[in-house]
Amino acid sequence: MTGITLALSKGRIFDETLPLLAAAGIVPADDPERSRKLIIATNRPDVRLVIVRATDTPTYVQYGAAELGIAGKDVLLEHGGAGLYQPLDLGIARCRLCVAVQKGFDYAAAVRPGGRIRVATKYISSAKAHFAGKGMHVDLIKLYGSMELAPLVGLADAIVDLVSSGGTLKANNLEEVEEIMPISSRLIVNQAALKLKHDLVQPMIDAFAAAVRA
Ligand code: ATP
Ligand code: MG
């Protein structure tokens, strides 16, 4: 590909990226929610989009299958960021990474030094890092979705998950007991492409930066 490819996931990241793309003069030719196409052309012959699973975005960019991508900080922390340049916080898809438990569970008692807790999460490395400093034992259970269910059926004492409004937690009798960090999505760039395709990639970074400032 002589032009550039931007990797994006469907849903909130795609929706919140559209205005930034528009500000950069880029308009997708198809809507990924309606079309089944995974490669989407744009009004710019040298720019195309590829639609990937959110957790796969850093991988496509790391290996240069896409020069650029947009990924949540949650996903980037789990990926590790190898081969990626992260020039810009886009401030989109904002939420927070939290610890939540079933209402009435004594979290303060469970996290005392010497204590032991079972935590279900999709975010194994962020959860491990968070509990590492507490001097307690954590059993981590990897899940791929519907984390809220785990405490309700006795799979775990707590979950580490993303929360925005808190509506899903509330609907499942869970409460947020600790915020680990705020989350938003970042522009990511393949480090080699930044050098080898500088004339195409740098203007894209600049256009995103201007759109974020506006
Ligand atoms: P699925 O929900 O289909 O399993 P996913 O969880 O991989 O897919 P999304 O739910 O679309 O994908 O989340 C994509 C990104 O959006 C996340 O990596 C995160 O950065 C952000 N995100 C997730 N949940 C929220 C939320 N409730 N509010 C705001 N941003 C969120
Ligand atoms: Mg999700």
PDB file of C-alpha atoms and ligand atoms in Angstrom:
ATOM      1  CA  MET A   1       0.000   0.000   0.000  1.00  0.00           C
ATOM      2  CA  THR A   2       1.499   3.325  -1.076  1.00  0.00           C
ATOM      3  CA  GLY A   3      -0.915   5.412   0.993  1.00  0.00           C
ATOM      4  CA  ILE A   4      -1.743   5.051   4.663  1.00  0.00           C
ATOM      5  CA  THR A   5      -4.014   2.728   6.586  1.00  0.00           C
ATOM      6  CA  LEU A   6      -5.722   3.708   9.850  1.00  0.00           C
ATOM      7  CA  ALA A   7      -6.898   0.860  12.121  1.00  0.00           C
ATOM      8  CA  LEU A   8     -10.081   1.511  14.093  1.00  0.00           C
ATOM      9  CA  SER A   9     -12.628  -0.512  16.036  1.00  0.00           C
ATOM     10  CA  LYS A  10     -16.372  -0.223  15.475  1.00  0.00           C
ATOM     11  CA  GLY A  11     -18.597   1.340  18.084  1.00  0.00           C
ATOM     12  CA  ARG A  12     -17.630   4.217  20.319  1.00  0.00           C
ATOM     13  CA  ILE A  13     -14.086   4.633  19.012  1.00  0.00           C
ATOM     14  CA  PHE A  14     -15.242   4.781  15.388  1.00  0.00           C
ATOM     15  CA  ASP A  15     -18.149   7.107  16.257  1.00  0.00           C
ATOM     16  CA  GLU A  16     -15.983   9.495  18.267  1.00  0.00           C
ATOM     17  CA  THR A  17     -13.191   9.423  15.668  1.00  0.00           C
ATOM     18  CA  LEU A  18     -15.516  10.494  12.801  1.00  0.00           C
ATOM     19  CA  PRO A  19     -15.572  14.191  13.808  1.00  0.00           C
ATOM     20  CA  LEU A  20     -11.764  14.186  14.143  1.00  0.00           C
ATOM     21  CA  LEU A  21     -11.435  12.612  10.686  1.00  0.00           C
ATOM     22  CA  ALA A  22     -13.905  15.147   9.275  1.00  0.00           C
ATOM     23  CA  ALA A  23     -11.841  17.982  10.728  1.00  0.00           C
ATOM     24  CA  ALA A  24      -8.829  16.452   8.981  1.00  0.00           C
ATOM     25  CA  GLY A  25     -10.787  16.389   5.706  1.00  0.00           C
ATOM     26  CA  ILE A  26     -11.264  12.612   5.705  1.00  0.00           C
ATOM     27  CA  VAL A  27     -14.692  11.089   5.106  1.00  0.00           C
ATOM     28  CA  PRO A  28     -15.201   7.284   5.088  1.00  0.00           C
ATOM     29  CA  ALA A  29     -17.007   5.863   2.042  1.00  0.00           C
ATOM     30  CA  ASP A  30     -18.961   3.317   4.137  1.00  0.00           C
ATOM     31  CA  ASP A  31     -20.439   3.013   7.624  1.00  0.00           C
ATOM     32  CA  PRO A  32     -18.916  -0.075   9.329  1.00  0.00           C
ATOM     33  CA  GLU A  33     -22.107  -0.559  11.376  1.00  0.00           C
ATOM     34  CA  ARG A  34     -24.054  -1.163   8.143  1.00  0.00           C
ATOM     35  CA  SER A  35     -21.453  -2.467   5.746  1.00  0.00           C
ATOM     36  CA  ARG A  36     -19.699  -5.788   6.354  1.00  0.00           C
ATOM     37  CA  LYS A  37     -16.558  -4.500   4.709  1.00  0.00           C
ATOM     38  CA  LEU A  38     -13.425  -4.587   6.826  1.00  0.00           C
ATOM     39  CA  ILE A  39     -11.497  -2.276   4.518  1.00  0.00           C
ATOM     40  CA  ILE A  40     -13.180   1.071   4.047  1.00  0.00           C
ATOM     41  CA  ALA A  41     -12.093   3.601   1.453  1.00  0.00           C
ATOM     42  CA  THR A  42     -12.238   7.321   2.149  1.00  0.00           C
ATOM     43  CA  ASN A  43     -12.626  10.461   0.035  1.00  0.00           C
ATOM     44  CA  ARG A  44      -8.806  10.579   0.043  1.00  0.00           C
ATOM     45  CA  PRO A  45      -7.372   8.036  -2.420  1.00  0.00           C
ATOM     46  CA  ASP A  46      -4.244   7.721  -0.238  1.00  0.00           C
ATOM     47  CA  VAL A  47      -6.098   7.011   3.035  1.00  0.00           C
ATOM     48  CA  ARG A  48      -8.069   3.883   3.946  1.00  0.00           C
ATOM     49  CA  LEU A  49      -9.527   2.520   7.170  1.00  0.00           C
ATOM     50  CA  VAL A  50      -9.419  -1.054   8.443  1.00  0.00           C
ATOM     51  CA  ILE A  51     -11.983  -2.218  10.997  1.00  0.00           C
ATOM     52  CA  VAL A  52     -10.518  -4.451  13.712  1.00  0.00           C
ATOM     53  CA  ARG A  53     -11.408  -5.704  17.171  1.00  0.00           C
ATOM     54  CA  ALA A  54     -10.480  -3.045  19.786  1.00  0.00           C
ATOM     55  CA  THR A  55      -7.916  -5.311  21.462  1.00  0.00           C
ATOM     56  CA  ASP A  56      -6.279  -6.053  18.087  1.00  0.00           C
ATOM     57  CA  THR A  57      -5.642  -2.429  17.050  1.00  0.00           C
ATOM     58  CA  PRO A  58      -2.126  -2.178  18.610  1.00  0.00           C
ATOM     59  CA  THR A  59      -1.139  -5.476  16.970  1.00  0.00           C
ATOM     60  CA  TYR A  60      -2.049  -4.295  13.451  1.00  0.00           C
ATOM     61  CA  VAL A  61      -0.062  -1.092  13.989  1.00  0.00           C
ATOM     62  CA  GLN A  62       2.896  -2.825  15.698  1.00  0.00           C
ATOM     63  CA  TYR A  63       3.393  -5.068  12.647  1.00  0.00           C
ATOM     64  CA  GLY A  64       2.848  -2.240  10.171  1.00  0.00           C
ATOM     65  CA  ALA A  65      -0.346  -3.683   8.659  1.00  0.00           C
ATOM     66  CA  ALA A  66      -1.701  -0.231   9.497  1.00  0.00           C
ATOM     67  CA  GLU A  67       0.541   2.830   9.812  1.00  0.00           C
ATOM     68  CA  LEU A  68      -1.780   4.420  12.358  1.00  0.00           C
ATOM     69  CA  GLY A  69      -4.507   3.351  14.736  1.00  0.00           C
ATOM     70  CA  ILE A  70      -6.726   4.526  17.549  1.00  0.00           C
ATOM     71  CA  ALA A  71      -6.790   2.486  20.749  1.00  0.00           C
ATOM     72  CA  GLY A  72      -7.905   2.878  24.347  1.00  0.00           C
ATOM     73  CA  LYS A  73      -5.241   3.313  27.015  1.00  0.00           C
ATOM     74  CA  ASP A  74      -6.695   0.159  28.643  1.00  0.00           C
ATOM     75  CA  VAL A  75      -5.868  -1.847  25.515  1.00  0.00           C
ATOM     76  CA  LEU A  76      -2.423  -0.230  25.118  1.00  0.00           C
ATOM     77  CA  LEU A  77      -1.435  -1.081  28.692  1.00  0.00           C
ATOM     78  CA  GLU A  78      -2.315  -4.745  28.141  1.00  0.00           C
ATOM     79  CA  HIS A  79      -0.530  -4.809  24.773  1.00  0.00           C
ATOM     80  CA  GLY A  80       2.611  -3.203  26.208  1.00  0.00           C
ATOM     81  CA  GLY A  81       3.185  -0.692  23.398  1.00  0.00           C
ATOM     82  CA  ALA A  82       6.114  -2.444  21.647  1.00  0.00           C
ATOM     83  CA  GLY A  83       6.865  -0.858  18.258  1.00  0.00           C
ATOM     84  CA  LEU A  84       4.341   1.900  18.822  1.00  0.00           C
ATOM     85  CA  TYR A  85       4.745   5.650  18.998  1.00  0.00           C
ATOM     86  CA  GLN A  86       1.908   7.266  20.974  1.00  0.00           C
ATOM     87  CA  PRO A  87       1.962  10.945  20.021  1.00  0.00           C
ATOM     88  CA  LEU A  88      -1.518  12.037  21.044  1.00  0.00           C
ATOM     89  CA  ASP A  89      -4.248  11.575  23.616  1.00  0.00           C
ATOM     90  CA  LEU A  90      -7.400  12.134  21.541  1.00  0.00           C
ATOM     91  CA  GLY A  91      -9.592  12.561  24.627  1.00  0.00           C
ATOM     92  CA  ILE A  92     -12.298  10.323  23.149  1.00  0.00           C
ATOM     93  CA  ALA A  93     -14.009   7.175  24.529  1.00  0.00           C
ATOM     94  CA  ARG A  94     -13.396   8.429  28.043  1.00  0.00           C
ATOM     95  CA  CYS A  95     -14.073   6.182  30.997  1.00  0.00           C
ATOM     96  CA  ARG A  96     -12.140   4.856  33.995  1.00  0.00           C
ATOM     97  CA  LEU A  97     -10.578   1.562  34.989  1.00  0.00           C
ATOM     98  CA  CYS A  98     -12.059   0.556  38.349  1.00  0.00           C
ATOM     99  CA  VAL A  99     -12.307  -2.107  40.983  1.00  0.00           C
ATOM    100  CA  ALA A 100     -15.930  -3.061  41.698  1.00  0.00           C
ATOM    101  CA  VAL A 101     -17.483  -5.522  44.150  1.00  0.00           C
ATOM    102  CA  GLN A 102     -20.944  -6.755  45.026  1.00  0.00           C
ATOM    103  CA  LYS A 103     -22.739  -4.337  47.357  1.00  0.00           C
ATOM    104  CA  GLY A 104     -21.984  -5.254  50.959  1.00  0.00           C
ATOM    105  CA  PHE A 105     -18.645  -6.990  50.219  1.00  0.00           C
ATOM    106  CA  ASP A 106     -16.006  -5.702  52.693  1.00  0.00           C
ATOM    107  CA  TYR A 107     -13.354  -4.615  50.186  1.00  0.00           C
ATOM    108  CA  ALA A 108     -11.311  -2.688  52.781  1.00  0.00           C
ATOM    109  CA  ALA A 109     -10.935  -5.876  54.834  1.00  0.00           C
ATOM    110  CA  ALA A 110     -10.079  -7.971  51.775  1.00  0.00           C
ATOM    111  CA  VAL A 111      -7.248  -5.697  50.608  1.00  0.00           C
ATOM    112  CA  ARG A 112      -5.426  -5.511  53.956  1.00  0.00           C
ATOM    113  CA  PRO A 113      -1.769  -6.637  53.769  1.00  0.00           C
ATOM    114  CA  GLY A 114      -1.674 -10.412  54.063  1.00  0.00           C
ATOM    115  CA  GLY A 115      -5.212 -10.669  52.693  1.00  0.00           C
ATOM    116  CA  ARG A 116      -6.300 -12.656  49.671  1.00  0.00           C
ATOM    117  CA  ILE A 117      -8.740 -11.693  46.945  1.00  0.00           C
ATOM    118  CA  ARG A 118     -10.041 -13.262  43.744  1.00  0.00           C
ATOM    119  CA  VAL A 119     -10.349 -10.786  40.884  1.00  0.00           C
ATOM    120  CA  ALA A 120     -11.929 -11.432  37.496  1.00  0.00           C
ATOM    121  CA  THR A 121     -10.890  -9.186  34.610  1.00  0.00           C
ATOM    122  CA  LYS A 122     -10.017  -8.763  30.979  1.00  0.00           C
ATOM    123  CA  TYR A 123      -7.173  -6.457  32.155  1.00  0.00           C
ATOM    124  CA  ILE A 124      -4.741  -8.930  33.706  1.00  0.00           C
ATOM    125  CA  SER A 125      -1.582  -6.827  33.583  1.00  0.00           C
ATOM    126  CA  SER A 126      -3.212  -3.601  34.799  1.00  0.00           C
ATOM    127  CA  ALA A 127      -4.922  -5.504  37.613  1.00  0.00           C
ATOM    128  CA  LYS A 128      -1.692  -7.272  38.563  1.00  0.00           C
ATOM    129  CA  ALA A 129       0.176  -3.938  38.700  1.00  0.00           C
ATOM    130  CA  HIS A 130      -2.589  -2.322  40.754  1.00  0.00           C
ATOM    131  CA  PHE A 131      -2.693  -5.003  43.443  1.00  0.00           C
ATOM    132  CA  ALA A 132       1.068  -5.618  43.466  1.00  0.00           C
ATOM    133  CA  GLY A 133       1.743  -2.659  45.746  1.00  0.00           C
ATOM    134  CA  LYS A 134      -0.795  -3.664  48.376  1.00  0.00           C
ATOM    135  CA  GLY A 135       1.151  -6.525  49.953  1.00  0.00           C
ATOM    136  CA  MET A 136      -1.648  -9.003  49.458  1.00  0.00           C
ATOM    137  CA  HIS A 137      -2.260 -12.116  47.440  1.00  0.00           C
ATOM    138  CA  VAL A 138      -4.393 -11.799  44.299  1.00  0.00           C
ATOM    139  CA  ASP A 139      -5.788 -14.640  42.232  1.00  0.00           C
ATOM    140  CA  LEU A 140      -6.530 -13.248  38.777  1.00  0.00           C
ATOM    141  CA  ILE A 141      -9.117 -14.890  36.555  1.00  0.00           C
ATOM    142  CA  LYS A 142      -9.060 -13.928  32.890  1.00  0.00           C
ATOM    143  CA  LEU A 143     -12.422 -13.130  31.315  1.00  0.00           C
ATOM    144  CA  TYR A 144     -13.247 -11.739  27.876  1.00  0.00           C
ATOM    145  CA  GLY A 145     -16.530  -9.947  28.674  1.00  0.00           C
ATOM    146  CA  SER A 146     -19.536  -9.613  30.995  1.00  0.00           C
ATOM    147  CA  MET A 147     -17.176  -9.173  33.951  1.00  0.00           C
ATOM    148  CA  GLU A 148     -20.085  -7.890  36.072  1.00  0.00           C
ATOM    149  CA  LEU A 149     -21.457 -11.394  36.313  1.00  0.00           C
ATOM    150  CA  ALA A 150     -18.410 -12.875  38.064  1.00  0.00           C
ATOM    151  CA  PRO A 151     -19.036 -11.595  41.645  1.00  0.00           C
ATOM    152  CA  LEU A 152     -22.753 -12.400  41.395  1.00  0.00           C
ATOM    153  CA  VAL A 153     -22.171 -16.104  40.786  1.00  0.00           C
ATOM    154  CA  GLY A 154     -19.182 -16.547  43.104  1.00  0.00           C
ATOM    155  CA  LEU A 155     -16.493 -16.684  40.432  1.00  0.00           C
ATOM    156  CA  ALA A 156     -14.646 -13.717  41.985  1.00  0.00           C
ATOM    157  CA  ASP A 157     -14.769 -11.279  44.898  1.00  0.00           C
ATOM    158  CA  ALA A 158     -14.067  -8.283  42.712  1.00  0.00           C
ATOM    159  CA  ILE A 159     -13.724  -7.227  39.084  1.00  0.00           C
ATOM    160  CA  VAL A 160     -11.428  -4.785  37.342  1.00  0.00           C
ATOM    161  CA  ASP A 161     -13.362  -3.224  34.489  1.00  0.00           C
ATOM    162  CA  LEU A 162     -14.091  -0.016  32.613  1.00  0.00           C
ATOM    163  CA  VAL A 163     -16.870   2.173  33.957  1.00  0.00           C
ATOM    164  CA  SER A 164     -18.381   5.286  32.432  1.00  0.00           C
ATOM    165  CA  SER A 165     -21.831   6.088  33.825  1.00  0.00           C
ATOM    166  CA  GLY A 166     -21.850   3.255  36.350  1.00  0.00           C
ATOM    167  CA  GLY A 167     -25.237   2.135  35.030  1.00  0.00           C
ATOM    168  CA  THR A 168     -24.153  -1.453  34.337  1.00  0.00           C
ATOM    169  CA  LEU A 169     -22.637  -1.832  37.811  1.00  0.00           C
ATOM    170  CA  LYS A 170     -25.798  -0.456  39.428  1.00  0.00           C
ATOM    171  CA  ALA A 171     -28.060  -2.721  37.389  1.00  0.00           C
ATOM    172  CA  ASN A 172     -26.068  -5.697  38.697  1.00  0.00           C
ATOM    173  CA  ASN A 173     -25.898  -4.712  42.376  1.00  0.00           C
ATOM    174  CA  LEU A 174     -22.185  -3.849  42.152  1.00  0.00           C
ATOM    175  CA  GLU A 175     -20.345  -0.801  43.445  1.00  0.00           C
ATOM    176  CA  GLU A 176     -17.133   0.913  42.455  1.00  0.00           C
ATOM    177  CA  VAL A 177     -14.667   0.771  45.360  1.00  0.00           C
ATOM    178  CA  GLU A 178     -11.463   2.064  43.754  1.00  0.00           C
ATOM    179  CA  GLU A 179     -10.479   3.978  40.635  1.00  0.00           C
ATOM    180  CA  ILE A 180      -7.277   2.620  39.092  1.00  0.00           C
ATOM    181  CA  MET A 181      -6.901   5.237  36.355  1.00  0.00           C
ATOM    182  CA  PRO A 182      -8.783   7.434  33.890  1.00  0.00           C
ATOM    183  CA  ILE A 183      -8.935   6.029  30.343  1.00  0.00           C
ATOM    184  CA  SER A 184      -9.195   7.662  26.930  1.00  0.00           C
ATOM    185  CA  SER A 185      -8.141   6.706  23.413  1.00  0.00           C
ATOM    186  CA  ARG A 186      -4.770   7.499  21.869  1.00  0.00           C
ATOM    187  CA  LEU A 187      -3.466   7.871  18.351  1.00  0.00           C
ATOM    188  CA  ILE A 188      -0.835   5.193  17.796  1.00  0.00           C
ATOM    189  CA  VAL A 189       1.734   5.106  15.012  1.00  0.00           C
ATOM    190  CA  ASN A 190       4.019   2.376  13.717  1.00  0.00           C
ATOM    191  CA  GLN A 191       7.548   3.529  14.623  1.00  0.00           C
ATOM    192  CA  ALA A 192       9.096   2.435  11.327  1.00  0.00           C
ATOM    193  CA  ALA A 193       6.300   4.066   9.274  1.00  0.00           C
ATOM    194  CA  LEU A 194       6.885   7.330  11.115  1.00  0.00           C
ATOM    195  CA  LYS A 195      10.333   7.417   9.514  1.00  0.00           C
ATOM    196  CA  LEU A 196       9.735   5.658   6.177  1.00  0.00           C
ATOM    197  CA  LYS A 197       6.377   7.307   5.397  1.00  0.00           C
ATOM    198  CA  HIS A 198       7.034  10.538   7.252  1.00  0.00           C
ATOM    199  CA  ASP A 199       5.588  12.727   4.464  1.00  0.00           C
ATOM    200  CA  LEU A 200       2.219  10.958   4.739  1.00  0.00           C
ATOM    201  CA  VAL A 201       2.148  10.085   8.448  1.00  0.00           C
ATOM    202  CA  GLN A 202       3.301  13.357  10.023  1.00  0.00           C
ATOM    203  CA  PRO A 203       0.542  15.480   8.365  1.00  0.00           C
ATOM    204  CA  MET A 204      -2.018  12.979   9.716  1.00  0.00           C
ATOM    205  CA  ILE A 205      -0.628  13.341  13.237  1.00  0.00           C
ATOM    206  CA  ASP A 206      -0.676  17.136  12.844  1.00  0.00           C
ATOM    207  CA  ALA A 207      -4.265  17.063  11.527  1.00  0.00           C
ATOM    208  CA  PHE A 208      -5.427  14.947  14.495  1.00  0.00           C
ATOM    209  CA  ALA A 209      -3.604  17.268  16.896  1.00  0.00           C
ATOM    210  CA  ALA A 210      -5.322  20.312  15.365  1.00  0.00           C
ATOM    211  CA  ALA A 211      -8.722  18.569  15.488  1.00  0.00           C
ATOM    212  CA  VAL A 212      -8.252  17.720  19.177  1.00  0.00           C
ATOM    213  CA  ARG A 213      -7.276  21.322  19.997  1.00  0.00           C
ATOM    214  CA  ALA A 214     -10.326  22.702  18.126  1.00  0.00           C
TER     215      ALA A 214
HETATM  216  P1  ATP B   1     -16.964  -5.751  23.061  1.00  0.00           P
HETATM  217  O1  ATP B   1     -17.622  -4.760  24.006  1.00  0.00           O
HETATM  218  O2  ATP B   1     -17.727  -6.000  21.796  1.00  0.00           O
HETATM  219  O3  ATP B   1     -16.464  -6.970  23.760  1.00  0.00           O
HETATM  220  P2  ATP B   1     -14.620  -4.239  23.285  1.00  0.00           P
HETATM  221  O4  ATP B   1     -14.899  -4.174  24.743  1.00  0.00           O
HETATM  222  O5  ATP B   1     -13.310  -4.751  22.794  1.00  0.00           O
HETATM  223  O6  ATP B   1     -15.670  -5.040  22.497  1.00  0.00           O
HETATM  224  P3  ATP B   1     -15.674  -1.580  23.157  1.00  0.00           P
HETATM  225  O7  ATP B   1     -16.628  -1.906  24.229  1.00  0.00           O
HETATM  226  O8  ATP B   1     -16.194  -0.895  21.919  1.00  0.00           O
HETATM  227  O9  ATP B   1     -14.839  -2.823  22.642  1.00  0.00           O
HETATM  228  O10 ATP B   1     -14.530  -0.709  23.781  1.00  0.00           O
HETATM  229  C1  ATP B   1     -13.520  -0.179  22.968  1.00  0.00           C
HETATM  230  C2  ATP B   1     -12.747   0.821  23.770  1.00  0.00           C
HETATM  231  O11 ATP B   1     -13.589   1.879  24.173  1.00  0.00           O
HETATM  232  C3  ATP B   1     -12.152   0.248  25.067  1.00  0.00           C
HETATM  233  O12 ATP B   1     -10.904  -0.324  24.847  1.00  0.00           O
HETATM  234  C4  ATP B   1     -12.092   1.487  25.939  1.00  0.00           C
HETATM  235  O13 ATP B   1     -10.911   2.225  25.706  1.00  0.00           O
HETATM  236  C5  ATP B   1     -13.307   2.287  25.484  1.00  0.00           C
HETATM  237  N1  ATP B   1     -14.466   1.984  26.338  1.00  0.00           N
HETATM  238  C6  ATP B   1     -14.905   0.793  26.745  1.00  0.00           C
HETATM  239  N2  ATP B   1     -15.980   0.899  27.541  1.00  0.00           N
HETATM  240  C7  ATP B   1     -16.235   2.213  27.619  1.00  0.00           C
HETATM  241  C8  ATP B   1     -17.232   2.970  28.270  1.00  0.00           C
HETATM  242  N3  ATP B   1     -18.173   2.404  29.015  1.00  0.00           N
HETATM  243  N4  ATP B   1     -17.226   4.303  28.103  1.00  0.00           N
HETATM  244  C9  ATP B   1     -16.295   4.892  27.337  1.00  0.00           C
HETATM  245  N5  ATP B   1     -15.308   4.231  26.697  1.00  0.00           N
HETATM  246  C10 ATP B   1     -15.276   2.908  26.836  1.00  0.00           C
HETATM  247 MG    MG B   2     -17.035  -3.468  25.596  1.00  0.00          MG
END
